[in-house]
mmCIF file of C-alpha atoms in Angstrom:
data_model
loop_
_atom_site.group_PDB
_atom_site.id
_atom_site.type_symbol
_atom_site.label_atom_id
_atom_site.label_comp_id
_atom_site.label_asym_id
_atom_site.label_seq_id
_atom_site.Cartn_x
_atom_site.Cartn_y
_atom_site.Cartn_z
ATOM 1 C CA UNK A 1 167.551 4.435 123.646
ATOM 2 C CA UNK A 2 165.878 4.797 120.239
ATOM 3 C CA UNK A 3 162.529 3.073 119.346
ATOM 4 C CA UNK A 4 162.777 -0.522 118.381
ATOM 5 C CA UNK A 5 161.850 -1.233 114.704
ATOM 6 C CA UNK A 6 159.116 -3.530 115.844
ATOM 7 C CA UNK A 7 157.492 -0.792 118.036
ATOM 8 C CA UNK A 8 157.700 1.747 115.082
ATOM 9 C CA UNK A 9 156.370 -0.498 112.400
ATOM 10 C CA UNK A 10 154.069 -2.978 114.097
ATOM 11 C CA UNK A 11 151.079 -2.741 111.637
ATOM 12 C CA UNK A 12 153.522 -3.786 108.983
ATOM 13 C CA UNK A 13 154.837 -6.579 110.979
ATOM 14 C CA UNK A 14 151.256 -7.858 111.734
ATOM 15 C CA UNK A 15 150.535 -7.647 108.192
ATOM 16 C CA UNK A 16 153.328 -10.031 107.402
ATOM 17 C CA UNK A 17 152.465 -12.605 109.943
ATOM 18 C CA UNK A 18 148.662 -12.729 108.898
ATOM 19 C CA UNK A 19 149.956 -12.935 105.027
ATOM 20 C CA UNK A 20 152.122 -15.798 105.767
ATOM 21 C CA UNK A 21 149.566 -17.389 108.237
ATOM 22 C CA UNK A 22 146.811 -17.110 105.631
ATOM 23 C CA UNK A 23 148.870 -18.416 102.727
ATOM 24 C CA UNK A 24 149.865 -21.441 104.896
ATOM 25 C CA UNK A 25 146.001 -21.997 105.655
ATOM 26 C CA UNK A 26 145.293 -21.473 101.813
ATOM 27 C CA UNK A 27 147.834 -24.293 100.966
ATOM 28 C CA UNK A 28 146.121 -26.693 103.413
ATOM 29 C CA UNK A 29 142.635 -25.869 102.574
ATOM 30 C CA UNK A 30 143.644 -26.449 98.934
ATOM 31 C CA UNK A 31 144.754 -29.943 99.596
ATOM 32 C CA UNK A 32 141.505 -30.518 101.521
ATOM 33 C CA UNK A 33 139.132 -29.071 98.658
ATOM 34 C CA UNK A 34 139.969 -26.909 95.710
ATOM 35 C CA UNK A 35 136.794 -25.146 95.695
ATOM 36 C CA UNK A 36 137.481 -24.014 99.294
ATOM 37 C CA UNK A 37 140.348 -21.774 98.054
ATOM 38 C CA UNK A 38 137.700 -19.088 96.763
ATOM 39 C CA UNK A 39 136.228 -18.768 100.343
ATOM 40 C CA UNK A 40 139.931 -18.459 101.971
ATOM 41 C CA UNK A 41 140.864 -16.049 99.211
ATOM 42 C CA UNK A 42 138.051 -13.886 100.106
ATOM 43 C CA UNK A 43 138.992 -13.792 103.727
ATOM 44 C CA UNK A 44 142.416 -13.011 103.021
ATOM 45 C CA UNK A 45 141.452 -10.236 100.733
ATOM 46 C CA UNK A 46 139.191 -9.096 103.560
ATOM 47 C CA UNK A 47 141.645 -9.359 106.413
ATOM 48 C CA UNK A 48 144.565 -7.797 104.265
ATOM 49 C CA UNK A 49 142.520 -5.135 102.393
ATOM 50 C CA UNK A 50 142.760 -2.668 104.909
ATOM 51 C CA UNK A 51 142.507 -1.727 108.707
ATOM 52 C CA UNK A 52 144.704 -0.088 111.133
ATOM 53 C CA UNK A 53 145.618 -3.143 113.411
ATOM 54 C CA UNK A 54 144.104 -1.364 116.211
ATOM 55 C CA UNK A 55 143.853 -4.487 118.369
ATOM 56 C CA UNK A 56 147.061 -6.138 117.762
ATOM 57 C CA UNK A 57 148.657 -2.947 118.589
ATOM 58 C CA UNK A 58 147.125 -2.595 122.060
ATOM 59 C CA UNK A 59 147.812 -6.039 122.937
ATOM 60 C CA UNK A 60 151.499 -5.457 122.113
ATOM 61 C CA UNK A 61 151.580 -2.601 124.049
ATOM 62 C CA UNK A 62 150.040 -4.333 126.706
ATOM 63 C CA UNK A 63 152.844 -6.941 126.641
ATOM 64 C CA UNK A 64 155.444 -4.293 126.786
ATOM 65 C CA UNK A 65 153.577 -2.599 129.791
ATOM 66 C CA UNK A 66 154.499 -5.669 131.574
ATOM 67 C CA UNK A 67 157.813 -5.478 130.597
ATOM 68 C CA UNK A 68 157.989 -7.482 127.372
ATOM 69 C CA UNK A 69 161.330 -6.841 125.345
ATOM 70 C CA UNK A 70 160.790 -6.421 121.663
ATOM 71 C CA UNK A 71 164.477 -7.622 121.010
ATOM 72 C CA UNK A 72 163.761 -10.738 123.436
ATOM 73 C CA UNK A 73 163.148 -14.272 122.349
ATOM 74 C CA UNK A 74 159.525 -14.226 122.814
ATOM 75 C CA UNK A 75 158.921 -11.317 120.534
ATOM 76 C CA UNK A 76 158.337 -13.229 117.483
ATOM 77 C CA UNK A 77 155.770 -15.382 119.087
ATOM 78 C CA UNK A 78 154.021 -12.559 120.804
ATOM 79 C CA UNK A 79 153.783 -10.752 117.584
ATOM 80 C CA UNK A 80 152.078 -13.767 116.147
ATOM 81 C CA UNK A 81 149.839 -14.312 118.855
ATOM 82 C CA UNK A 82 148.445 -10.533 118.802
ATOM 83 C CA UNK A 83 148.012 -10.835 115.105
ATOM 84 C CA UNK A 84 145.468 -13.664 115.391
ATOM 85 C CA UNK A 85 143.092 -10.655 116.806
ATOM 86 C CA UNK A 86 142.774 -9.453 113.245
ATOM 87 C CA UNK A 87 140.970 -12.645 112.684
ATOM 88 C CA UNK A 88 138.676 -12.215 115.241
ATOM 89 C CA UNK A 89 137.970 -8.639 113.941
ATOM 90 C CA UNK A 90 137.515 -10.191 110.415
ATOM 91 C CA UNK A 91 134.750 -12.719 111.877
ATOM 92 C CA UNK A 92 132.966 -9.864 113.524
ATOM 93 C CA UNK A 93 133.100 -7.350 110.506
ATOM 94 C CA UNK A 94 131.855 -9.934 108.049
ATOM 95 C CA UNK A 95 128.966 -11.200 110.228
ATOM 96 C CA UNK A 96 128.319 -7.475 111.111
ATOM 97 C CA UNK A 97 128.051 -6.553 107.574
ATOM 98 C CA UNK A 98 125.748 -9.174 106.680
ATOM 99 C CA UNK A 99 123.317 -8.617 109.841
ATOM 100 C CA UNK A 100 123.287 -4.753 108.998
ATOM 101 C CA UNK A 101 122.886 -5.739 105.157
ATOM 102 C CA UNK A 102 125.964 -3.636 104.345
ATOM 103 C CA UNK A 103 126.759 -3.452 100.721
ATOM 104 C CA UNK A 104 130.558 -2.088 101.227
ATOM 105 C CA UNK A 105 133.199 -2.074 103.489
ATOM 106 C CA UNK A 106 136.603 -0.115 102.880
ATOM 107 C CA UNK A 107 134.988 0.759 99.497
ATOM 108 C CA UNK A 108 134.632 -2.716 98.332
ATOM 109 C CA UNK A 109 131.684 -5.005 98.079
ATOM 110 C CA UNK A 110 130.940 -6.770 101.577
ATOM 111 C CA UNK A 111 131.754 -10.604 101.333
ATOM 112 C CA UNK A 112 127.804 -11.637 101.385
ATOM 113 C CA UNK A 113 127.448 -9.342 98.321
ATOM 114 C CA UNK A 114 130.528 -10.499 96.730
ATOM 115 C CA UNK A 115 129.387 -14.084 96.913
ATOM 116 C CA UNK A 116 125.811 -13.434 95.801
ATOM 117 C CA UNK A 117 127.680 -11.621 92.750
ATOM 118 C CA UNK A 118 129.450 -14.827 92.226
ATOM 119 C CA UNK A 119 126.420 -16.909 92.121
ATOM 120 C CA UNK A 120 124.659 -14.452 89.675
ATOM 121 C CA UNK A 121 127.577 -14.659 87.496
ATOM 122 C CA UNK A 122 127.735 -18.358 87.167
ATOM 123 C CA UNK A 123 123.980 -18.972 86.988
ATOM 124 C CA UNK A 124 123.845 -21.366 90.030
ATOM 125 C CA UNK A 125 120.517 -22.811 91.353
ATOM 126 C CA UNK A 126 118.907 -20.929 94.167
ATOM 127 C CA UNK A 127 118.718 -17.412 95.444
ATOM 128 C CA UNK A 128 122.135 -15.595 95.110
ATOM 129 C CA UNK A 129 121.424 -13.742 98.151
ATOM 130 C CA UNK A 130 121.125 -16.687 100.172
ATOM 131 C CA UNK A 131 124.303 -18.209 98.894
ATOM 132 C CA UNK A 132 125.997 -14.845 99.734
ATOM 133 C CA UNK A 133 124.535 -15.046 103.196
ATOM 134 C CA UNK A 134 125.665 -18.665 103.596
ATOM 135 C CA UNK A 135 128.954 -17.817 102.422
ATOM 136 C CA UNK A 136 129.524 -15.096 104.450
ATOM 137 C CA UNK A 137 128.532 -16.871 107.813
ATOM 138 C CA UNK A 138 130.962 -19.693 107.008
ATOM 139 C CA UNK A 139 133.915 -17.342 106.158
ATOM 140 C CA UNK A 140 133.360 -15.384 109.382
ATOM 141 C CA UNK A 141 133.587 -18.670 111.318
ATOM 142 C CA UNK A 142 136.735 -19.968 109.576
ATOM 143 C CA UNK A 143 137.903 -16.541 110.656
ATOM 144 C CA UNK A 144 137.053 -17.101 114.090
ATOM 145 C CA UNK A 145 138.371 -20.816 114.239
ATOM 146 C CA UNK A 146 141.682 -19.713 112.688
ATOM 147 C CA UNK A 147 142.003 -16.949 115.258
ATOM 148 C CA UNK A 148 142.224 -19.905 117.713
ATOM 149 C CA UNK A 149 144.629 -21.710 115.469
ATOM 150 C CA UNK A 150 146.920 -18.921 115.140
ATOM 151 C CA UNK A 151 147.126 -18.212 118.772
ATOM 152 C CA UNK A 152 147.704 -21.331 119.988
ATOM 153 C CA UNK A 153 150.338 -22.198 117.414
ATOM 154 C CA UNK A 154 152.384 -18.913 117.983
ATOM 155 C CA UNK A 155 154.957 -20.544 120.072
ATOM 156 C CA UNK A 156 154.109 -19.077 123.560
ATOM 157 C CA UNK A 157 155.279 -20.791 126.527
ATOM 158 C CA UNK A 158 152.819 -22.884 128.169
ATOM 159 C CA UNK A 159 152.377 -20.539 131.234
ATOM 160 C CA UNK A 160 151.807 -17.655 129.155
ATOM 161 C CA UNK A 161 149.048 -19.493 127.263
ATOM 162 C CA UNK A 162 147.426 -20.408 130.438
ATOM 163 C CA UNK A 163 147.460 -16.764 131.694
ATOM 164 C CA UNK A 164 145.974 -15.649 128.457
ATOM 165 C CA UNK A 165 143.425 -18.212 128.243
ATOM 166 C CA UNK A 166 140.893 -16.167 130.443
ATOM 167 C CA UNK A 167 141.056 -13.072 128.511
ATOM 168 C CA UNK A 168 140.845 -14.665 125.177
ATOM 169 C CA UNK A 169 138.159 -16.799 126.246
ATOM 170 C CA UNK A 170 136.020 -14.034 127.949
ATOM 171 C CA UNK A 171 136.720 -11.638 124.949
ATOM 172 C CA UNK A 172 135.226 -13.918 122.331
ATOM 173 C CA UNK A 173 132.253 -14.282 124.702
ATOM 174 C CA UNK A 174 131.643 -10.512 125.184
ATOM 175 C CA UNK A 175 132.043 -9.652 121.775
ATOM 176 C CA UNK A 176 129.476 -12.460 120.419
ATOM 177 C CA UNK A 177 127.099 -11.044 123.434
ATOM 178 C CA UNK A 178 127.481 -7.887 122.264
ATOM 179 C CA UNK A 179 126.516 -8.609 118.635
ATOM 180 C CA UNK A 180 123.516 -10.284 119.916
ATOM 181 C CA UNK A 181 122.579 -7.148 122.020
ATOM 182 C CA UNK A 182 122.816 -5.205 118.950
ATOM 183 C CA UNK A 183 120.476 -7.186 116.943
ATOM 184 C CA UNK A 184 118.160 -7.390 119.762
ATOM 185 C CA UNK A 185 118.029 -3.927 120.581
ATOM 186 C CA UNK A 186 117.344 -3.242 116.809
ATOM 187 C CA UNK A 187 114.498 -5.461 116.503
ATOM 188 C CA UNK A 188 113.002 -4.311 119.890
ATOM 189 C CA UNK A 189 113.482 -0.505 118.608
ATOM 190 C CA UNK A 190 115.156 0.295 122.052
ATOM 191 C CA UNK A 191 116.553 3.744 121.477
ATOM 192 C CA UNK A 192 117.671 4.442 125.032
ATOM 193 C CA UNK A 193 121.151 5.749 125.869
ATOM 194 C CA UNK A 194 121.799 3.093 128.416
ATOM 195 C CA UNK A 195 121.056 0.303 125.759
ATOM 196 C CA UNK A 196 123.375 1.913 123.322
ATOM 197 C CA UNK A 197 126.045 2.240 125.818
ATOM 198 C CA UNK A 198 125.881 -1.375 127.157
ATOM 199 C CA UNK A 199 126.237 -2.534 123.317
ATOM 200 C CA UNK A 200 129.368 -0.263 122.974
ATOM 201 C CA UNK A 201 130.778 -1.781 126.119
ATOM 202 C CA UNK A 202 130.350 -5.538 124.896
ATOM 203 C CA UNK A 203 130.461 -5.283 121.532
ATOM 204 C CA UNK A 204 133.373 -2.955 120.926
ATOM 205 C CA UNK A 205 135.363 -1.759 124.031
ATOM 206 C CA UNK A 206 135.846 -5.388 125.206
ATOM 207 C CA UNK A 207 137.542 -7.010 122.160
ATOM 208 C CA UNK A 208 138.964 -3.677 120.883
ATOM 209 C CA UNK A 209 140.987 -2.393 123.481
ATOM 210 C CA UNK A 210 140.223 -3.688 126.883
ATOM 211 C CA UNK A 211 140.935 -7.447 126.533
ATOM 212 C CA UNK A 212 143.742 -6.738 123.801
ATOM 213 C CA UNK A 213 145.710 -5.127 126.480
ATOM 214 C CA UNK A 214 144.488 -7.694 128.950
ATOM 215 C CA UNK A 215 145.623 -10.417 126.628
ATOM 216 C CA UNK A 216 149.361 -8.667 126.370
ATOM 217 C CA UNK A 217 149.869 -7.840 129.860
ATOM 218 C CA UNK A 218 148.748 -11.516 130.611
ATOM 219 C CA UNK A 219 151.611 -13.008 128.073
ATOM 220 C CA UNK A 220 154.107 -10.808 129.965
ATOM 221 C CA UNK A 221 153.066 -11.865 133.249
ATOM 222 C CA UNK A 222 151.910 -8.574 134.572
ATOM 223 C CA UNK A 223 150.730 -7.839 138.354
ATOM 224 C CA UNK A 224 147.119 -7.729 139.187
ATOM 225 C CA UNK A 225 147.636 -3.870 139.601
ATOM 226 C CA UNK A 226 148.559 -3.503 136.200
ATOM 227 C CA UNK A 227 146.075 -5.695 134.662
ATOM 228 C CA UNK A 228 143.401 -3.712 136.676
ATOM 229 C CA UNK A 229 144.814 -0.400 135.554
ATOM 230 C CA UNK A 230 144.974 -1.369 131.774
ATOM 231 C CA UNK A 231 141.464 -2.806 131.681
ATOM 232 C CA UNK A 232 140.076 0.259 133.335
ATOM 233 C CA UNK A 233 141.965 2.535 130.783
ATOM 234 C CA UNK A 234 140.734 0.103 127.883
ATOM 235 C CA UNK A 235 137.283 0.241 128.912
ATOM 236 C CA UNK A 236 136.874 3.878 128.702
ATOM 237 C CA UNK A 237 139.131 4.314 125.556
ATOM 238 C CA UNK A 238 137.165 1.516 123.704
ATOM 239 C CA UNK A 239 133.696 3.022 124.375
ATOM 240 C CA UNK A 240 135.197 6.409 123.294
ATOM 241 C CA UNK A 241 136.230 4.754 120.137
ATOM 242 C CA UNK A 242 133.160 3.411 119.391
ATOM 243 C CA UNK A 243 131.453 7.042 120.093
ATOM 244 C CA UNK A 244 133.741 8.339 117.603
ATOM 245 C CA UNK A 245 132.815 5.457 115.320
ATOM 246 C CA UNK A 246 129.282 6.457 115.616
ATOM 247 C CA UNK A 247 129.930 10.067 114.487
ATOM 248 C CA UNK A 248 131.980 8.937 111.647
ATOM 249 C CA UNK A 249 128.886 6.527 110.491
ATOM 250 C CA UNK A 250 126.809 9.631 110.205
ATOM 251 C CA UNK A 251 128.954 12.402 109.481
ATOM 252 C CA UNK A 252 132.049 10.688 107.788
ATOM 253 C CA UNK A 253 133.376 11.283 104.365
ATOM 254 C CA UNK A 254 132.823 8.001 102.302
ATOM 255 C CA UNK A 255 136.126 8.775 100.882
ATOM 256 C CA UNK A 256 137.504 8.336 104.712
ATOM 257 C CA UNK A 257 135.292 5.602 106.075
ATOM 258 C CA UNK A 258 134.888 3.471 102.855
ATOM 259 C CA UNK A 259 131.087 3.307 103.544
ATOM 260 C CA UNK A 260 128.121 5.467 101.846
ATOM 261 C CA UNK A 261 127.215 8.776 103.576
ATOM 262 C CA UNK A 262 124.936 8.095 106.542
ATOM 263 C CA UNK A 263 124.970 4.451 106.399
ATOM 264 C CA UNK A 264 124.538 3.693 110.057
ATOM 265 C CA UNK A 265 121.380 5.811 109.590
ATOM 266 C CA UNK A 266 120.049 3.377 106.851
ATOM 267 C CA UNK A 267 121.134 0.373 108.753
ATOM 268 C CA UNK A 268 119.102 1.606 111.843
ATOM 269 C CA UNK A 269 122.153 1.415 114.122
ATOM 270 C CA UNK A 270 120.750 2.535 117.859
ATOM 271 C CA UNK A 271 123.712 4.325 118.904
ATOM 272 C CA UNK A 272 124.322 6.656 121.417
ATOM 273 C CA UNK A 273 124.031 9.804 119.037
ATOM 274 C CA UNK A 274 120.925 8.323 117.835
ATOM 275 C CA UNK A 275 119.560 7.835 121.215
ATOM 276 C CA UNK A 276 120.487 11.276 122.378
ATOM 277 C CA UNK A 277 118.802 12.785 119.245
ATOM 278 C CA UNK A 278 115.368 11.118 119.466
ATOM 279 C CA UNK A 279 115.467 12.051 123.401
ATOM 280 C CA UNK A 280 116.423 15.687 122.614
ATOM 281 C CA UNK A 281 113.638 15.858 119.764
ATOM 282 C CA UNK A 282 115.368 15.202 116.532
ATOM 283 C CA UNK A 283 112.155 13.937 115.027
ATOM 284 C CA UNK A 284 113.571 13.582 111.205
ATOM 285 C CA UNK A 285 115.546 10.295 112.529
ATOM 286 C CA UNK A 286 112.004 8.683 113.375
ATOM 287 C CA UNK A 287 111.649 8.584 109.332
ATOM 288 C CA UNK A 288 115.254 7.951 108.382
ATOM 289 C CA UNK A 289 116.375 5.185 110.889
ATOM 290 C CA UNK A 290 116.235 1.762 109.255
ATOM 291 C CA UNK A 291 115.504 3.137 105.697
ATOM 292 C CA UNK A 292 117.514 1.352 103.072
ATOM 293 C CA UNK A 293 116.506 3.919 100.382
ATOM 294 C CA UNK A 294 117.362 6.721 102.729
ATOM 295 C CA UNK A 295 118.294 9.853 100.204
ATOM 296 C CA UNK A 296 121.039 12.607 100.640
ATOM 297 C CA UNK A 297 118.706 15.061 101.784
ATOM 298 C CA UNK A 298 117.286 13.351 104.474
ATOM 299 C CA UNK A 299 120.732 12.533 105.562
ATOM 300 C CA UNK A 300 121.493 16.037 105.745
ATOM 301 C CA UNK A 301 118.465 16.838 107.621
ATOM 302 C CA UNK A 302 119.202 14.412 110.033
ATOM 303 C CA UNK A 303 122.764 15.500 110.616
ATOM 304 C CA UNK A 304 121.622 19.128 110.834
ATOM 305 C CA UNK A 305 119.208 18.051 113.790
ATOM 306 C CA UNK A 306 121.610 16.025 115.652
ATOM 307 C CA UNK A 307 123.653 19.164 115.560
ATOM 308 C CA UNK A 308 120.640 21.597 116.403
ATOM 309 C CA UNK A 309 119.653 19.637 119.515
ATOM 310 C CA UNK A 310 123.199 19.077 121.012
ATOM 311 C CA UNK A 311 123.440 15.428 120.635
ATOM 312 C CA UNK A 312 126.652 15.735 118.871
ATOM 313 C CA UNK A 313 128.134 17.782 121.377
ATOM 314 C CA UNK A 314 126.965 15.690 124.104
ATOM 315 C CA UNK A 315 128.860 12.642 122.369
ATOM 316 C CA UNK A 316 131.969 14.930 121.813
ATOM 317 C CA UNK A 317 131.794 15.530 125.616
ATOM 318 C CA UNK A 318 131.149 12.079 126.431
ATOM 319 C CA UNK A 319 134.432 10.995 124.511
ATOM 320 C CA UNK A 320 136.575 13.627 126.165
ATOM 321 C CA UNK A 321 135.669 12.678 129.435
ATOM 322 C CA UNK A 322 135.943 8.952 128.894
ATOM 323 C CA UNK A 323 139.447 9.565 127.321
ATOM 324 C CA UNK A 324 140.320 11.929 130.400
ATOM 325 C CA UNK A 325 139.435 8.955 132.886
ATOM 326 C CA UNK A 326 141.003 6.621 130.795
ATOM 327 C CA UNK A 327 144.421 8.456 131.195
ATOM 328 C CA UNK A 328 143.893 9.028 134.727
ATOM 329 C CA UNK A 329 143.764 5.002 135.013
ATOM 330 C CA UNK A 330 146.815 4.782 132.897
ATOM 331 C CA UNK A 331 148.856 7.334 135.021
ATOM 332 C CA UNK A 332 148.031 5.370 138.109
ATOM 333 C CA UNK A 333 148.856 1.919 136.852
ATOM 334 C CA UNK A 334 152.668 0.593 137.154
ATOM 335 C CA UNK A 335 153.261 0.550 133.431
ATOM 336 C CA UNK A 336 156.510 0.099 132.029
ATOM 337 C CA UNK A 337 157.951 2.507 129.798
ATOM 338 C CA UNK A 338 157.715 3.270 126.881
ATOM 339 C CA UNK A 339 154.669 1.715 127.038
ATOM 340 C CA UNK A 340 152.663 4.296 129.104
ATOM 341 C CA UNK A 341 153.758 7.288 126.808
ATOM 342 C CA UNK A 342 152.631 5.353 123.969
ATOM 343 C CA UNK A 343 149.572 4.132 125.057
ATOM 344 C CA UNK A 344 148.664 7.707 125.992
ATOM 345 C CA UNK A 345 149.274 8.661 122.407
ATOM 346 C CA UNK A 346 147.023 5.718 121.147
ATOM 347 C CA UNK A 347 144.290 6.781 123.490
ATOM 348 C CA UNK A 348 144.309 10.181 121.739
ATOM 349 C CA UNK A 349 144.628 8.733 118.176
ATOM 350 C CA UNK A 350 141.890 6.331 118.554
ATOM 351 C CA UNK A 351 139.444 8.850 119.711
ATOM 352 C CA UNK A 352 140.063 12.130 117.717
ATOM 353 C CA UNK A 353 139.779 10.570 114.308
ATOM 354 C CA UNK A 354 138.900 12.992 111.726
ATOM 355 C CA UNK A 355 135.550 12.947 109.672
#
């Protein structure tokens, strides 16, 4: 049987669902308050301006793993429901950029930078940076609220909504707990590998792979064995995904990542890569970490030391080990086809992204 168009072109359909929903919200916002449309437009630009739609993809395939049919009557409602995950992601990224003082995202000004610039252009009262901060907080909050609205208005049956309420609720709390732990860890200067992995588990793995899979399986009424297998698979792949992202944050090409080279070092991120580098004597990291004015030469020196002390190789080894254990968990789980094959492919593509 040939692949279904929804399976083949899922990101395109997610984009269409998001565009339609955000256009509807814009109309509502405009009726409420004309000035609010600028904030809604910024959110729409952010959501629709890029991204691989990883979270909706894993949620969709969690549903397919439980026997969901892309040509069935529930497919449209499931598509809308899983698309709401992109609004959760938007909330996390807008707030994350603010907390990290990032200036660019996907090659464009971050939301707080965009609104600070708007303040400056108009010559408004007060500090532009403070206005940008406030706007970014509120726009992130709007994204979080609308994620709930989009999910619960998707048209899913009541029993499916009841089943997915637990992973949805826990996912949002885990994400925010991970965000707070990230901030706290940086403030404390905790550069231990254990702290970095705890952040990866909560901040990324849970809401990127594990809980979306859990959500999809819950919508489809998947068995406890299926849910357990998918969650084990998702937890390991989610951490591996973040470890790959950490490598990209130091070694990535700005043309690929959309962020300046070595930006994670400037932001002072206490990743596993950094933790292992410090543990193994990469002393240039002590001067480089958290320096907004970090120059290209120091970035290059930090990269060289991370490779010399074996930190890069150790992270690559961890990614490979997590991917292998995830695939073993997937193989043991009662996953309906073609979901088993597709999830195995997604595991590889999510953890082997190029620099």
